[in-house]
Amino acid sequence: MKLQRIIKIKCYESLIFISIFLLTIVSNSIYEAVSLQKNLNSQHIDTGFIQLKDNYDGFKGRLSIIEFFNEPNSLDKMKKLYIDIANDNNLKYYEILKQPLTYIGEYKGNPICTKGEEFINKEVDGKLMTTVNSLQIGYKTSNYLNMKDKIECGEYFSGDDYLLDESKAVPVVLGYSYLENYNIGDYIQCDYLFLNLKLKVIGFLKKDSKFSIEYENFLDDKIIMPSLNIESDNFSDSKFTKILYSLKNTGYIPYDNDSEYNYITTTVDNIVDKLDIDWTYRGRVENPFKENPVNISVKASKIIKISSWILSLILLILIFILEKKRCDFEDFSLNKRDRLIMKTKIFGGTLLQIILLYIITCFILWVCFRSNVIYFTLKNIQIRVFPIMLLGFIIIVYINNLHIEKSVKE
């Protein structure tokens, strides 16, 4: 009789746990889907930018970027890729590299220009180093962004400034926040992509200068460098050259309609296939709700979400009551060793129960929603609801331990 009652209580608990998981996952998935739908519907995805990127991540049998660099023709492939895309008159290729610089020496400038307090004047190999914000902008990109019009004083880069000459300083334009610490003609010693460079200040940008390519970029705290090109095949640092061209091949190409988007992606695919290089692009965000909209308002979905959490809390309290009842059927008048064994069994059994219930819940959701647009957000919510599963486990173990200790005292 006692065993039957315990089994009955565990069955009730299992049904309640599955209900909690279903409630929280589905309601949160609906809310996330409706919010995402609203954001995507408000965006103009017919226009935008694609961004090139490599696939050398070392996953699923792919080479890592280091393994690719070690191939004898890797640099030639990257240079050819850059030339074919950048020089294609039908593609507007804009280079914006967002690599920070490592300032060498004691940094006395504005902390806002750095990556954070923890990166200021760190001692490395006996030298003080500071990571500072920087952008490297290509020649065509500079013209597209009208960078010359943003100059407060001094000048902007000329055509020759984009060629790296090991015997000369690299010209830079500083954001407005640097104006109180530097003058035109000053030199700055920095590391860029592990190469030591001497930078020469040739100008300053106007206050609140910014531009937008995919995202808004504020320039007051930036050191602006030209996106460097290397013409010589005998440049002294091949590691730097490989890293540089891998980054130069992460630029942006704008599109204004579906036809342009399809042309650009097809052209890039053809160039990549011809060169046999594992490069691709990050395209536009497709709107999965365009054909299958979620017909519910954000406000209504929020009410559903809040209601489900309140109901889940009530159900958790019900589990608390049921578990307390179950503990009343247990015999805790045992010696210390037997109590430890009982605690271990309860711990392991409860953990296994909740994990199995969560797997069952996820399977039910997959069966019910796999062809529904909500599944687009549901997969992520399943991971985020994991803490609730953990909370349920902690509650049950805590209650059992409480009853065991209470029975011992009595």
Short mmCIF file of C-alpha atoms in Angstrom, two decimals:
data_model
loop_
_atom_site.label_atom_id
_atom_site.label_comp_id
_atom_site.label_asym_id
_atom_site.label_seq_id
_atom_site.Cartn_x
_atom_site.Cartn_y
_atom_site.Cartn_z
CA MET A 1 0.00 0.00 0.00
CA LYS A 2 2.80 2.41 0.96
CA LEU A 3 4.70 1.71 -2.26
CA GLN A 4 1.57 2.26 -4.35
CA ARG A 5 0.99 5.64 -2.72
CA ILE A 6 4.61 6.70 -3.31
CA ILE A 7 4.39 5.65 -6.99
CA LYS A 8 1.10 7.52 -7.33
CA ILE A 9 2.66 10.69 -5.88
CA LYS A 10 5.71 10.38 -8.18
CA CYS A 11 3.37 10.05 -11.18
CA TYR A 12 1.53 13.20 -10.14
CA GLU A 13 4.85 15.01 -9.71
CA SER A 14 5.99 13.85 -13.15
CA LEU A 15 2.83 15.17 -14.80
CA ILE A 16 3.22 18.49 -12.97
CA PHE A 17 6.87 18.82 -13.99
CA ILE A 18 6.02 18.15 -17.64
CA SER A 19 3.22 20.73 -17.38
CA ILE A 20 5.65 23.30 -15.94
CA PHE A 21 8.19 22.65 -18.69
CA LEU A 22 5.53 22.85 -21.41
CA LEU A 23 4.01 26.03 -19.98
CA THR A 24 7.28 27.91 -19.61
CA ILE A 25 8.86 26.79 -22.88
CA VAL A 26 5.79 27.31 -25.09
CA SER A 27 4.74 30.66 -23.58
CA ASN A 28 8.28 32.05 -23.73
CA SER A 29 8.72 30.74 -27.28
CA ILE A 30 5.52 32.47 -28.39
CA TYR A 31 6.61 35.75 -26.77
CA GLU A 32 10.11 35.56 -28.32
CA ALA A 33 8.67 34.64 -31.73
CA VAL A 34 6.18 37.53 -31.69
CA SER A 35 8.88 40.01 -30.58
CA LEU A 36 11.28 38.75 -33.25
CA GLN A 37 8.51 38.88 -35.85
CA LYS A 38 7.84 42.53 -34.96
CA ASN A 39 11.54 43.44 -35.26
CA LEU A 40 12.05 41.61 -38.55
CA ASN A 41 8.88 43.05 -40.07
CA SER A 42 10.06 46.57 -39.21
CA GLN A 43 13.42 46.07 -40.96
CA HIS A 44 14.00 46.73 -44.64
CA ILE A 45 15.76 43.49 -45.54
CA ASP A 46 15.48 44.27 -49.26
CA THR A 47 18.48 46.57 -48.76
CA GLY A 48 21.59 46.06 -46.68
CA PHE A 49 25.08 44.60 -46.71
CA ILE A 50 26.58 41.16 -46.98
CA GLN A 51 29.86 40.62 -45.15
CA LEU A 52 32.56 38.24 -46.32
CA LYS A 53 33.96 35.75 -43.84
CA ASP A 54 36.07 32.61 -43.83
CA ASN A 55 34.98 29.10 -42.88
CA TYR A 56 38.30 28.06 -41.36
CA ASP A 57 37.00 27.26 -37.89
CA GLY A 58 38.34 23.73 -37.42
CA PHE A 59 34.85 22.22 -37.06
CA LYS A 60 33.14 19.40 -38.99
CA GLY A 61 36.33 18.43 -40.82
CA ARG A 62 37.16 21.98 -41.89
CA LEU A 63 40.68 23.38 -41.55
CA SER A 64 41.45 25.82 -38.78
CA ILE A 65 42.73 29.24 -39.84
CA ILE A 66 46.24 28.27 -38.62
CA GLU A 67 46.17 25.08 -40.71
CA PHE A 68 45.07 27.11 -43.72
CA PHE A 69 47.86 29.67 -43.17
CA ASN A 70 50.36 26.79 -43.15
CA GLU A 71 49.37 25.75 -46.66
CA PRO A 72 51.96 26.94 -49.22
CA ASN A 73 49.46 28.78 -51.45
CA SER A 74 47.18 30.27 -48.77
CA LEU A 75 48.46 33.84 -49.17
CA ASP A 76 48.19 33.71 -52.96
CA LYS A 77 44.58 32.53 -52.67
CA MET A 78 43.64 35.29 -50.22
CA LYS A 79 45.33 37.98 -52.32
CA LYS A 80 43.60 36.74 -55.46
CA LEU A 81 40.24 36.64 -53.66
CA TYR A 82 40.74 40.22 -52.49
CA ILE A 83 41.78 41.46 -55.95
CA ASP A 84 38.93 39.68 -57.76
CA ILE A 85 36.28 41.10 -55.43
CA ALA A 86 37.73 44.55 -54.72
CA ASN A 87 38.45 45.25 -58.41
CA ASP A 88 35.11 44.00 -59.73
CA ASN A 89 33.34 47.11 -61.02
CA ASN A 90 29.96 45.48 -60.45
CA LEU A 91 30.67 45.02 -56.74
CA LYS A 92 31.03 47.92 -54.32
CA TYR A 93 33.47 46.40 -51.87
CA TYR A 94 33.95 48.36 -48.64
CA GLU A 95 36.78 47.51 -46.25
CA ILE A 96 36.30 48.25 -42.57
CA LEU A 97 38.62 46.36 -40.25
CA LYS A 98 37.96 46.70 -36.54
CA GLN A 99 41.28 45.51 -35.16
CA PRO A 100 42.53 47.22 -31.98
CA LEU A 101 46.07 48.56 -31.67
CA THR A 102 48.49 47.88 -28.84
CA TYR A 103 49.97 51.18 -27.69
CA ILE A 104 53.58 50.72 -26.52
CA GLY A 105 54.78 52.85 -23.60
CA GLU A 106 53.02 54.58 -20.73
CA TYR A 107 49.51 55.53 -21.82
CA LYS A 108 48.43 58.94 -20.51
CA GLY A 109 45.47 59.51 -22.81
CA ASN A 110 41.73 59.35 -22.25
CA PRO A 111 40.63 55.94 -20.86
CA ILE A 112 37.57 56.10 -23.14
CA CYS A 113 39.89 55.43 -26.10
CA THR A 114 40.95 52.06 -24.68
CA LYS A 115 39.27 48.67 -24.43
CA GLY A 116 38.85 49.19 -20.68
CA GLU A 117 40.72 49.99 -17.47
CA GLU A 118 42.08 46.43 -17.28
CA PHE A 119 43.87 46.94 -20.62
CA ILE A 120 45.69 50.15 -19.64
CA ASN A 121 49.46 50.04 -18.98
CA LYS A 122 49.73 46.28 -18.62
CA GLU A 123 53.34 45.15 -18.30
CA VAL A 124 54.33 42.61 -20.96
CA ASP A 125 57.96 41.51 -21.35
CA GLY A 126 59.11 44.56 -19.42
CA LYS A 127 57.07 47.00 -21.53
CA LEU A 128 53.90 48.91 -20.71
CA MET A 129 51.15 48.15 -23.22
CA THR A 130 47.60 49.46 -23.68
CA THR A 131 44.91 48.15 -26.04
CA VAL A 132 43.31 51.10 -27.84
CA ASN A 133 40.30 51.34 -30.16
CA SER A 134 41.02 51.51 -33.86
CA LEU A 135 39.43 51.17 -37.29
CA GLN A 136 41.19 50.47 -40.58
CA ILE A 137 39.29 51.90 -43.55
CA GLY A 138 39.87 51.15 -47.24
CA TYR A 139 40.34 53.73 -50.01
CA LYS A 140 36.95 53.18 -51.69
CA THR A 141 35.26 53.03 -48.31
CA SER A 142 36.77 56.37 -47.28
CA ASN A 143 35.34 57.99 -50.40
CA TYR A 144 31.96 56.34 -49.87
CA LEU A 145 31.83 57.61 -46.27
CA ASN A 146 33.09 61.11 -47.19
CA MET A 147 35.77 60.81 -44.52
CA LYS A 148 37.56 63.96 -45.74
CA ASP A 149 34.50 66.00 -44.77
CA LYS A 150 34.83 64.76 -41.18
CA ILE A 151 38.32 66.29 -40.70
CA GLU A 152 38.54 68.95 -37.97
CA CYS A 153 42.17 69.85 -38.68
CA GLY A 154 45.04 68.39 -40.68
CA GLU A 155 44.32 66.09 -43.61
CA TYR A 156 42.97 62.68 -44.53
CA PHE A 157 44.78 59.83 -46.29
CA SER A 158 45.97 60.11 -49.89
CA GLY A 159 46.22 57.18 -52.30
CA ASP A 160 49.84 56.32 -51.40
CA ASP A 161 49.02 56.15 -47.70
CA TYR A 162 47.26 52.82 -48.24
CA LEU A 163 50.52 51.10 -49.29
CA LEU A 164 52.60 49.70 -46.44
CA ASP A 165 56.24 50.81 -46.65
CA GLU A 166 58.45 49.27 -43.97
CA SER A 167 60.77 52.27 -44.06
CA LYS A 168 58.04 54.86 -43.43
CA ALA A 169 55.59 55.69 -40.67
CA VAL A 170 51.95 54.79 -41.24
CA PRO A 171 49.72 57.90 -41.29
CA VAL A 172 46.77 57.95 -38.89
CA VAL A 173 43.83 60.24 -38.19
CA LEU A 174 42.75 60.50 -34.56
CA GLY A 175 39.26 60.87 -33.13
CA TYR A 176 38.30 64.08 -31.35
CA SER A 177 39.03 62.62 -27.88
CA TYR A 178 42.75 62.53 -28.75
CA LEU A 179 42.94 66.26 -29.55
CA GLU A 180 44.08 67.30 -26.06
CA ASN A 181 46.90 64.74 -25.93
CA TYR A 182 48.42 64.82 -29.42
CA ASN A 183 49.41 67.24 -32.15
CA ILE A 184 49.71 66.86 -35.90
CA GLY A 185 53.15 65.45 -36.65
CA ASP A 186 53.39 63.41 -33.43
CA TYR A 187 54.49 59.79 -33.62
CA ILE A 188 52.90 56.83 -31.84
CA GLN A 189 54.50 53.40 -31.41
CA CYS A 190 52.01 50.54 -31.72
CA ASP A 191 51.67 46.87 -32.48
CA TYR A 192 49.16 46.00 -35.20
CA LEU A 193 48.46 42.33 -35.90
CA PHE A 194 51.73 41.44 -34.10
CA LEU A 195 53.74 43.84 -36.28
CA ASN A 196 55.44 46.84 -34.69
CA LEU A 197 54.47 50.04 -36.51
CA LYS A 198 55.40 53.68 -36.19
CA LEU A 199 52.30 55.83 -36.66
CA LYS A 200 52.30 59.48 -37.66
CA VAL A 201 49.39 61.76 -36.76
CA ILE A 202 48.24 63.69 -39.86
CA GLY A 203 44.81 64.88 -38.76
CA PHE A 204 41.94 64.91 -36.28
CA LEU A 205 38.25 64.19 -36.81
CA LYS A 206 35.41 66.53 -35.91
CA LYS A 207 33.60 65.96 -32.63
CA ASP A 208 30.80 63.35 -32.76
CA SER A 209 31.96 62.02 -36.12
CA LYS A 210 30.35 58.72 -37.05
CA PHE A 211 29.33 56.57 -39.99
CA SER A 212 26.99 53.67 -40.57
CA ILE A 213 27.77 50.52 -42.50
CA GLU A 214 25.48 47.83 -41.14
CA TYR A 215 26.07 49.28 -37.66
CA GLU A 216 26.67 52.81 -36.41
CA ASN A 217 30.34 53.48 -35.66
CA PHE A 218 31.29 56.42 -33.42
CA LEU A 219 34.78 57.76 -34.09
CA ASP A 220 35.68 60.12 -31.22
CA ASP A 221 37.59 57.37 -29.39
CA LYS A 222 39.18 55.72 -32.44
CA ILE A 223 42.55 55.77 -34.17
CA ILE A 224 41.75 55.64 -37.89
CA MET A 225 44.30 53.80 -40.03
CA PRO A 226 44.26 53.14 -43.76
CA SER A 227 43.41 49.54 -44.60
CA LEU A 228 46.91 48.67 -45.71
CA ASN A 229 47.91 46.96 -48.94
CA ILE A 230 51.19 45.14 -49.52
CA GLU A 231 52.50 45.24 -53.08
CA SER A 232 55.83 43.51 -52.53
CA ASP A 233 55.91 39.71 -52.57
CA ASN A 234 59.03 39.86 -50.39
CA PHE A 235 57.52 41.60 -47.37
CA SER A 236 59.56 40.63 -44.32
CA ASP A 237 56.69 39.35 -42.14
CA SER A 238 54.62 36.67 -43.91
CA LYS A 239 52.56 35.99 -40.77
CA PHE A 240 51.42 39.62 -40.68
CA THR A 241 50.60 39.55 -44.40
CA LYS A 242 48.44 36.43 -44.06
CA ILE A 243 46.53 37.80 -41.09
CA LEU A 244 46.11 41.15 -42.85
CA TYR A 245 44.62 39.65 -46.03
CA SER A 246 42.38 37.29 -44.08
CA LEU A 247 40.90 40.44 -42.48
CA LYS A 248 40.82 42.45 -45.71
CA ASN A 249 38.58 39.70 -47.05
CA THR A 250 35.91 40.43 -44.42
CA GLY A 251 34.58 43.60 -46.03
CA TYR A 252 31.02 44.63 -46.88
CA ILE A 253 29.12 44.69 -50.18
CA PRO A 254 25.86 46.70 -50.30
CA TYR A 255 22.71 45.56 -52.11
CA ASP A 256 19.52 47.51 -52.86
CA ASN A 257 17.12 44.77 -53.95
CA ASP A 258 16.69 41.02 -54.35
CA SER A 259 18.22 41.03 -57.81
CA GLU A 260 21.41 42.72 -56.58
CA TYR A 261 21.61 40.42 -53.57
CA ASN A 262 21.35 37.32 -55.76
CA TYR A 263 23.93 38.69 -58.23
CA ILE A 264 26.43 39.52 -55.46
CA THR A 265 26.12 36.18 -53.68
CA THR A 266 26.36 34.25 -56.96
CA THR A 267 29.45 36.24 -58.00
CA VAL A 268 31.16 35.66 -54.65
CA ASP A 269 30.32 31.94 -54.78
CA ASN A 270 31.79 31.65 -58.28
CA ILE A 271 35.03 33.44 -57.32
CA VAL A 272 35.42 31.30 -54.20
CA ASP A 273 34.79 28.06 -56.12
CA LYS A 274 37.28 29.05 -58.80
CA LEU A 275 40.01 29.75 -56.23
CA ASP A 276 39.17 26.65 -54.15
CA ILE A 277 39.19 28.68 -50.95
CA ASP A 278 36.79 28.12 -48.05
CA TRP A 279 35.30 31.62 -47.92
CA THR A 280 31.67 32.60 -47.65
CA TYR A 281 29.51 35.53 -46.52
CA ARG A 282 27.08 36.53 -43.84
CA GLY A 283 23.96 37.44 -45.77
CA ARG A 284 20.71 39.09 -44.86
CA VAL A 285 18.56 37.79 -42.06
CA GLU A 286 15.66 35.95 -43.64
CA ASN A 287 12.25 36.59 -42.14
CA PRO A 288 10.70 33.19 -41.33
CA PHE A 289 7.46 34.92 -40.31
CA LYS A 290 6.86 36.43 -43.75
CA GLU A 291 5.04 33.36 -45.04
CA ASN A 292 3.91 32.00 -41.66
CA PRO A 293 3.08 34.90 -39.34
CA VAL A 294 2.29 34.39 -35.65
CA ASN A 295 -1.16 35.94 -35.38
CA ILE A 296 -1.01 37.30 -31.86
CA SER A 297 -0.03 40.70 -30.49
CA VAL A 298 3.10 41.36 -28.43
CA LYS A 299 0.91 42.51 -25.53
CA ALA A 300 -1.17 39.32 -25.59
CA SER A 301 1.94 37.14 -25.78
CA LYS A 302 3.42 38.98 -22.80
CA ILE A 303 0.26 38.33 -20.76
CA ILE A 304 0.45 34.64 -21.69
CA LYS A 305 4.11 34.54 -20.67
CA ILE A 306 3.52 36.17 -17.26
CA SER A 307 0.45 33.99 -16.60
CA SER A 308 2.40 30.83 -17.39
CA TRP A 309 5.16 31.77 -14.96
CA ILE A 310 2.61 32.43 -12.19
CA LEU A 311 0.90 29.10 -12.89
CA SER A 312 4.29 27.34 -12.95
CA LEU A 313 5.09 28.79 -9.54
CA ILE A 314 1.78 27.48 -8.18
CA LEU A 315 2.56 24.05 -9.64
CA LEU A 316 5.99 24.12 -7.99
CA ILE A 317 4.28 24.74 -4.65
CA LEU A 318 2.03 21.74 -5.39
CA ILE A 319 5.16 19.62 -5.96
CA PHE A 320 6.45 20.85 -2.62
CA ILE A 321 3.23 19.63 -0.92
CA LEU A 322 3.28 16.27 -2.73
CA GLU A 323 6.92 15.68 -1.89
CA LYS A 324 6.22 16.46 1.75
CA LYS A 325 3.44 13.85 1.69
CA ARG A 326 5.74 11.31 0.08
CA CYS A 327 8.33 11.87 2.78
CA ASP A 328 5.71 10.99 5.41
CA PHE A 329 5.67 7.44 4.01
CA GLU A 330 9.43 7.01 4.34
CA ASP A 331 11.15 5.45 7.33
CA PHE A 332 13.98 7.75 8.37
CA SER A 333 14.71 6.02 11.69
CA LEU A 334 17.93 4.58 10.31
CA ASN A 335 21.57 4.69 11.31
CA LYS A 336 23.90 7.29 9.83
CA ARG A 337 25.21 5.00 7.09
CA ASP A 338 21.73 3.94 5.93
CA ARG A 339 20.54 7.55 5.92
CA LEU A 340 23.48 8.48 3.68
CA ILE A 341 22.57 5.66 1.29
CA MET A 342 18.95 6.84 1.28
CA LYS A 343 20.00 10.44 0.55
CA THR A 344 22.19 9.26 -2.33
CA LYS A 345 19.36 7.18 -3.80
CA ILE A 346 16.92 10.09 -3.53
CA PHE A 347 19.47 12.45 -5.09
CA GLY A 348 20.24 10.13 -8.03
CA GLY A 349 16.62 9.09 -8.56
CA THR A 350 15.32 12.65 -8.55
CA LEU A 351 18.02 13.86 -10.94
CA LEU A 352 17.29 10.99 -13.34
CA GLN A 353 13.53 11.61 -13.08
CA ILE A 354 13.77 15.32 -13.95
CA ILE A 355 16.25 14.78 -16.80
CA LEU A 356 14.01 12.10 -18.34
CA LEU A 357 10.95 14.31 -17.94
CA TYR A 358 12.73 17.21 -19.64
CA ILE A 359 13.79 14.96 -22.54
CA ILE A 360 10.18 13.74 -22.87
CA THR A 361 8.98 17.37 -22.85
CA CYS A 362 11.44 18.36 -25.57
CA PHE A 363 10.34 15.37 -27.67
CA ILE A 364 6.67 16.34 -27.27
CA LEU A 365 7.50 19.90 -28.36
CA TRP A 366 9.50 18.65 -31.35
CA VAL A 367 6.58 16.48 -32.49
CA CYS A 368 4.04 19.29 -32.04
CA PHE A 369 6.02 22.29 -33.32
CA ARG A 370 8.76 21.03 -35.66
CA SER A 371 6.93 22.38 -38.72
CA ASN A 372 5.70 25.51 -36.96
CA VAL A 373 7.49 28.85 -37.21
CA ILE A 374 7.53 29.05 -33.38
CA TYR A 375 10.14 26.26 -33.39
CA PHE A 376 12.52 28.94 -34.70
CA THR A 377 12.69 30.38 -31.16
CA LEU A 378 11.62 27.31 -29.20
CA LYS A 379 15.02 25.59 -29.59
CA ASN A 380 16.80 28.41 -27.76
CA ILE A 381 14.13 28.65 -25.06
CA GLN A 382 14.56 24.94 -24.27
CA ILE A 383 18.14 25.66 -23.23
CA ARG A 384 17.21 28.73 -21.22
CA VAL A 385 14.49 26.89 -19.25
CA PHE A 386 17.12 24.48 -17.93
CA PRO A 387 17.48 26.49 -14.65
CA ILE A 388 13.80 25.74 -13.90
CA MET A 389 14.57 22.04 -14.20
CA LEU A 390 17.47 22.57 -11.82
CA LEU A 391 15.27 24.51 -9.39
CA GLY A 392 12.76 21.67 -9.26
CA PHE A 393 15.55 19.22 -8.54
CA ILE A 394 16.93 21.41 -5.72
CA ILE A 395 13.47 21.79 -4.15
CA ILE A 396 12.86 18.05 -4.00
CA VAL A 397 16.31 17.21 -2.63
CA TYR A 398 16.02 20.01 -0.06
CA ILE A 399 12.62 18.79 1.17
CA ASN A 400 13.85 15.22 1.50
CA ASN A 401 16.96 16.24 3.40
CA LEU A 402 14.84 18.43 5.68
CA HIS A 403 12.57 15.51 6.57
CA ILE A 404 15.48 13.15 7.12
CA GLU A 405 17.17 15.54 9.54
CA LYS A 406 13.86 16.24 11.31
CA SER A 407 13.18 12.55 11.80
CA VAL A 408 16.66 12.02 13.24
CA LYS A 409 16.13 14.76 15.85
CA GLU A 410 12.79 13.28 16.84
#
